[in-house]
Coordinates of C-alpha atoms in Angstrom, one line a residue:
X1 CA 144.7 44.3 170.1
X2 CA 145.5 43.9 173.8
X3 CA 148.0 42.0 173.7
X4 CA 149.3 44.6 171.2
X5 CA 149.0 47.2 173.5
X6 CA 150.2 45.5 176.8
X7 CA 153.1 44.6 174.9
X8 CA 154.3 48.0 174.0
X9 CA 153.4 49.2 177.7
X10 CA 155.7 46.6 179.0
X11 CA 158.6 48.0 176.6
X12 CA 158.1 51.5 178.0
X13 CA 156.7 50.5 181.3
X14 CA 160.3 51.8 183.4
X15 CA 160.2 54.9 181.2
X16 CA 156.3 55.7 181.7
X17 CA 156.5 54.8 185.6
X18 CA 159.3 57.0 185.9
X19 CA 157.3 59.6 184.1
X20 CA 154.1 59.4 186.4
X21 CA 156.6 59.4 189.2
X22 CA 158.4 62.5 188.5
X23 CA 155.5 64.0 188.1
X24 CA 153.6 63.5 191.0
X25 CA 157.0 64.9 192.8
X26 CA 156.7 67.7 191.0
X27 CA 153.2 68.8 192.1
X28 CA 154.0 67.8 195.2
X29 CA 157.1 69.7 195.1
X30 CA 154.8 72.8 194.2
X31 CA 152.0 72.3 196.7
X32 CA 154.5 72.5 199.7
X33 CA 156.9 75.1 198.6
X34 CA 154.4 77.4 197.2
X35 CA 153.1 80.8 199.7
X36 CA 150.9 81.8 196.4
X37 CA 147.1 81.1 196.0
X38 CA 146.0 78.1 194.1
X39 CA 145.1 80.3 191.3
X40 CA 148.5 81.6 190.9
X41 CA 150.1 78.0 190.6
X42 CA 148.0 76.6 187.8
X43 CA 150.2 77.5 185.4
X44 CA 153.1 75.3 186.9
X45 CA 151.0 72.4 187.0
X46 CA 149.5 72.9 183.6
X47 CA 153.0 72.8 181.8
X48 CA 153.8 69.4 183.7
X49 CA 151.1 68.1 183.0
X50 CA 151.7 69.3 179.1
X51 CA 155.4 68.4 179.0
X52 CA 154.7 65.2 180.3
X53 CA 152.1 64.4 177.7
X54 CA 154.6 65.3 175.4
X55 CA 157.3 62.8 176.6
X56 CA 154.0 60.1 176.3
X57 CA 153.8 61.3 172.8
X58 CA 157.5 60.4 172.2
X59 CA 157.2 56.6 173.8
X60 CA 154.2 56.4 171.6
X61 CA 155.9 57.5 168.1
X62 CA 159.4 55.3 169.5
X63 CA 157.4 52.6 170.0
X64 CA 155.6 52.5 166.5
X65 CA 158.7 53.5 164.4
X66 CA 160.6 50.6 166.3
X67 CA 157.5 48.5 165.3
X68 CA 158.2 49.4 162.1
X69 CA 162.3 48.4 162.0
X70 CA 161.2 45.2 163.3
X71 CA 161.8 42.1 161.4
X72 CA 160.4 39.6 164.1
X73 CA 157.0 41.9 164.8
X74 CA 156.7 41.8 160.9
X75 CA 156.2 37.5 161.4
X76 CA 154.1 37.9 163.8
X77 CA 150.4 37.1 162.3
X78 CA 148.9 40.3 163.2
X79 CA 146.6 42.6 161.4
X80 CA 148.7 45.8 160.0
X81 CA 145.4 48.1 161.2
X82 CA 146.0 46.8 164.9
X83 CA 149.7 47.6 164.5
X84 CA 148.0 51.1 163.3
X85 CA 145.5 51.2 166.5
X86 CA 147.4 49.6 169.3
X87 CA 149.9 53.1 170.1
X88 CA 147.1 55.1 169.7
X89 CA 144.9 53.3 171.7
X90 CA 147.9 52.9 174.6
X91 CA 148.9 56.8 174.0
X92 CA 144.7 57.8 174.9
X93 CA 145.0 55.5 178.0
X94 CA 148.3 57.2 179.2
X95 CA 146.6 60.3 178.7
X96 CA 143.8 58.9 180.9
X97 CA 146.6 58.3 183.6
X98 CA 146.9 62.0 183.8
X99 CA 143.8 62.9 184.1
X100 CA 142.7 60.9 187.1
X101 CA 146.4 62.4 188.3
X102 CA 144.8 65.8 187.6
X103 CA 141.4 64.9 189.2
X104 CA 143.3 63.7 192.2
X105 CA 144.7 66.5 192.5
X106 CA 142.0 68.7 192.0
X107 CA 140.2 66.8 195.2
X108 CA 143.0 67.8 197.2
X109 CA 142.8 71.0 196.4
X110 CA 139.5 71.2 197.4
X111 CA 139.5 69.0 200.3
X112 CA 142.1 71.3 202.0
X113 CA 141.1 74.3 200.6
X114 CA 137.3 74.7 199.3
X115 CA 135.5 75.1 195.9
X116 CA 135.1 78.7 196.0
X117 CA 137.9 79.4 193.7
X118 CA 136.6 77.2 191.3
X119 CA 134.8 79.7 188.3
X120 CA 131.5 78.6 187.5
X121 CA 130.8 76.5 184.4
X122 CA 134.3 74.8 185.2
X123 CA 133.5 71.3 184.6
X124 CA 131.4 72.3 181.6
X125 CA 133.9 73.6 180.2
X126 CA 137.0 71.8 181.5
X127 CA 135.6 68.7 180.0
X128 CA 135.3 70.0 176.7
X129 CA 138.5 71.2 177.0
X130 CA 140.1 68.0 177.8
X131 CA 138.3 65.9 174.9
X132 CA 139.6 68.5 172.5
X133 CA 143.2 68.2 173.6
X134 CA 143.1 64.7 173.8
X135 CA 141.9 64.3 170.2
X136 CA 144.3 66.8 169.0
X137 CA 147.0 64.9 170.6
X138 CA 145.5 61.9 168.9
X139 CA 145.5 63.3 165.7
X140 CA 149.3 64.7 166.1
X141 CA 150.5 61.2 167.3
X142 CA 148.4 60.0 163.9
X143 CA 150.5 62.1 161.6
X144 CA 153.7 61.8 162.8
X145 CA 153.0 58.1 162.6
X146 CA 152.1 58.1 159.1
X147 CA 155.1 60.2 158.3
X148 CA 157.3 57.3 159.9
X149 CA 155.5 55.1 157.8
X150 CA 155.9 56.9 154.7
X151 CA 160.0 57.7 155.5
X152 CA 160.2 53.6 155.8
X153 CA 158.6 52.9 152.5
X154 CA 160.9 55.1 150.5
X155 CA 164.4 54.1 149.7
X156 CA 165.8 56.9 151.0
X157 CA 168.7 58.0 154.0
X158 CA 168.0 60.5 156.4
X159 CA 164.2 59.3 157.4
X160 CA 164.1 61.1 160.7
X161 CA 164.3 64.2 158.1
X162 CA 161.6 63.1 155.8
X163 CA 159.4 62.5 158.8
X164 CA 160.1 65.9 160.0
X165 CA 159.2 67.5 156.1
X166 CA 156.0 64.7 156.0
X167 CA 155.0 66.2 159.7
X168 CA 155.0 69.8 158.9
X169 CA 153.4 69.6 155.4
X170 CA 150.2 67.7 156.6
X171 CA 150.3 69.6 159.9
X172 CA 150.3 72.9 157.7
X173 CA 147.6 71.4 155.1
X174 CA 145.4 70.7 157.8
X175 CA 145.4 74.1 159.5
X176 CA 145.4 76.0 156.0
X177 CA 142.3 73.9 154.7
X178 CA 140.5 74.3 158.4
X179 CA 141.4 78.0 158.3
X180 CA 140.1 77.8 154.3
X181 CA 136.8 75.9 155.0
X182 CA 135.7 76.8 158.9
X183 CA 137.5 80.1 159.7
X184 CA 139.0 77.8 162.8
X185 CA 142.0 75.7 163.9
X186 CA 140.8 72.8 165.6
X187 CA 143.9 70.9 165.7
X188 CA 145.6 73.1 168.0
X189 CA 146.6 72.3 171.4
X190 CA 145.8 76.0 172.0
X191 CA 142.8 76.0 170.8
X192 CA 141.2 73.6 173.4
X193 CA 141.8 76.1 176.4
X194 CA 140.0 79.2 174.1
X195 CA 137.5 80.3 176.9
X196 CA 137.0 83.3 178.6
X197 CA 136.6 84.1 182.7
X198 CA 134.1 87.3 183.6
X199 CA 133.3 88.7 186.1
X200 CA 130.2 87.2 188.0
X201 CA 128.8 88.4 191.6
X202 CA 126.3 85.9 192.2
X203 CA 129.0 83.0 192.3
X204 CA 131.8 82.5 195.0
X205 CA 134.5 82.5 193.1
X206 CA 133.3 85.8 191.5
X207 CA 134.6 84.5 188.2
X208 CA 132.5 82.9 185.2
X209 CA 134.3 80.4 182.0
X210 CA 132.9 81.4 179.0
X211 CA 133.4 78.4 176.6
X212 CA 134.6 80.0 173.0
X213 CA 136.3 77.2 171.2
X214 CA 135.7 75.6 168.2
X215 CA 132.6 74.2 166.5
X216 CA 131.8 70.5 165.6
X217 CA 132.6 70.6 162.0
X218 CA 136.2 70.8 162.2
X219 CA 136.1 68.0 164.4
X220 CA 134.2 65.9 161.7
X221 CA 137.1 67.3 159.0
X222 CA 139.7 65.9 161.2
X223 CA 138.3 62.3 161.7
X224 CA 137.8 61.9 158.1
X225 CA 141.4 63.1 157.6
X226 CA 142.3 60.6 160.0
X227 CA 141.1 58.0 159.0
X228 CA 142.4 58.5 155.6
X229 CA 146.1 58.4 157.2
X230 CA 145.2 55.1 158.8
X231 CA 144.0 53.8 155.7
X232 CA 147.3 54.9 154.3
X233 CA 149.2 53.3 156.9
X234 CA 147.3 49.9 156.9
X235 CA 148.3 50.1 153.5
X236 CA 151.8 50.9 153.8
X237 CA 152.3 48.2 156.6
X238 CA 150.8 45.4 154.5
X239 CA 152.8 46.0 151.2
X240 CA 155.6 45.8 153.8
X241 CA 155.0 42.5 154.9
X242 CA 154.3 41.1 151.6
X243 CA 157.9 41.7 150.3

């Protein structure tokens, strides 16, 4: 499984290097040019750090779907649930990467500045937050890889298509049946950041996170959907290899 996954980071390793790089510019970039408050330039760095989860996303669905058109990884003797695991795995540690970016960050801000503007509860809720969006992200990666592998295993042109139709169907399922059964959208990116700031005098900051996202149970829906698409795919990826 490591060697799985160290292989597919030395494939991307330029691209995601070059990622991290252009990132760090860019807060950089921020921090010095910026005469706002710290407050008022949280949104910039949240959509870099989005966007550049989203590029990580990409090298992780490349990397499986060229897996997939590859007759020399097919040879290799390795089990079709680590071929499953291994971009999931690397995509979670990449995501890692950005948080201890983010916490770095955060430091600074406090080192220079102070953690009065900080709203109380933060952490709490910041690291639920962050486990939500990371599964979510999990989960999306999951389904667009099981789309890939479903496009491969029909005989049919225009895959990137069927991918596309697979994609939307379960992401639209999912949602309907959470909506259906729990009232709530777990999968959502958006969802993770549901919380609310009051008002609060007895705290520096003057500010208070009120956590209002989503239950457990939803959670617990998701998994078992998940692993029902790895299932699938281990599968899918064996039948493969046996023709």
């Amino acid at each position: 499984m490591l060697k799985l996954i160290r292989y597919d980071f030395r494939r991307s390793r330029d691209r995601i290097l070059a990622a991290m790089v252009i990132l760090v510019l860019f807060h950089i970039g921020i921090w010095l040019s910026s005469d706002s408050s710290v407050s008022d330039t949280v949104s910039a760095h949240l959509v870099a750090y989005f966007s550049i989860g989203a590029v990580f996303l990409f090298f992780a669905s490349f990397n499986y779907n060229r897996n997939l058109k590859s007759y020399q990884r097919q040879l290799l003797p390795v089990k079709a649930l680590y071929t499953v695991l291994s971009p999931l795995l690397l995509y979670w540690l990449l995501l890692v990467c950005l948080l201890i970016i983010g916490l770095l960050q955060l430091g600074l801000y406090i080192l220079f500045y102070s953690a009065d503007f900080l709203p109380a509860n933060f952490w709490t809720v910041a690291a639920r937050s962050v486990l939500q969006c990371t599964w979510s992200a999990g989960f999306v990666l999951l389904m667009i890889m099981f789309a890939s592998t479903v496009a491969r295993s029909i005989p049919l042109n225009k895959k990137i298509w069927v991918t596309l139709i697979i994609v939307f169907g379960l992401q639209s399922a999912v949602g309907y049946l959470e909506e259906l059964l729990f009232s709530n959208y777990f999968m959502g990116i958006d969802s993770a950041f549901r919380f609310e700031i009051v008002k609060a005098s007895d705290i520096p900051s003057g500010l208070e996170m009120l956590y209002a996202g989503s239950g457990p149970w939803p959670f617990f829906f998701e998994a078992g959907i998940a692993l029902l698409l790895i299932y699938g795919m281990t599968v899918l990826i064996q039948k493969k290899t046996e023709v």
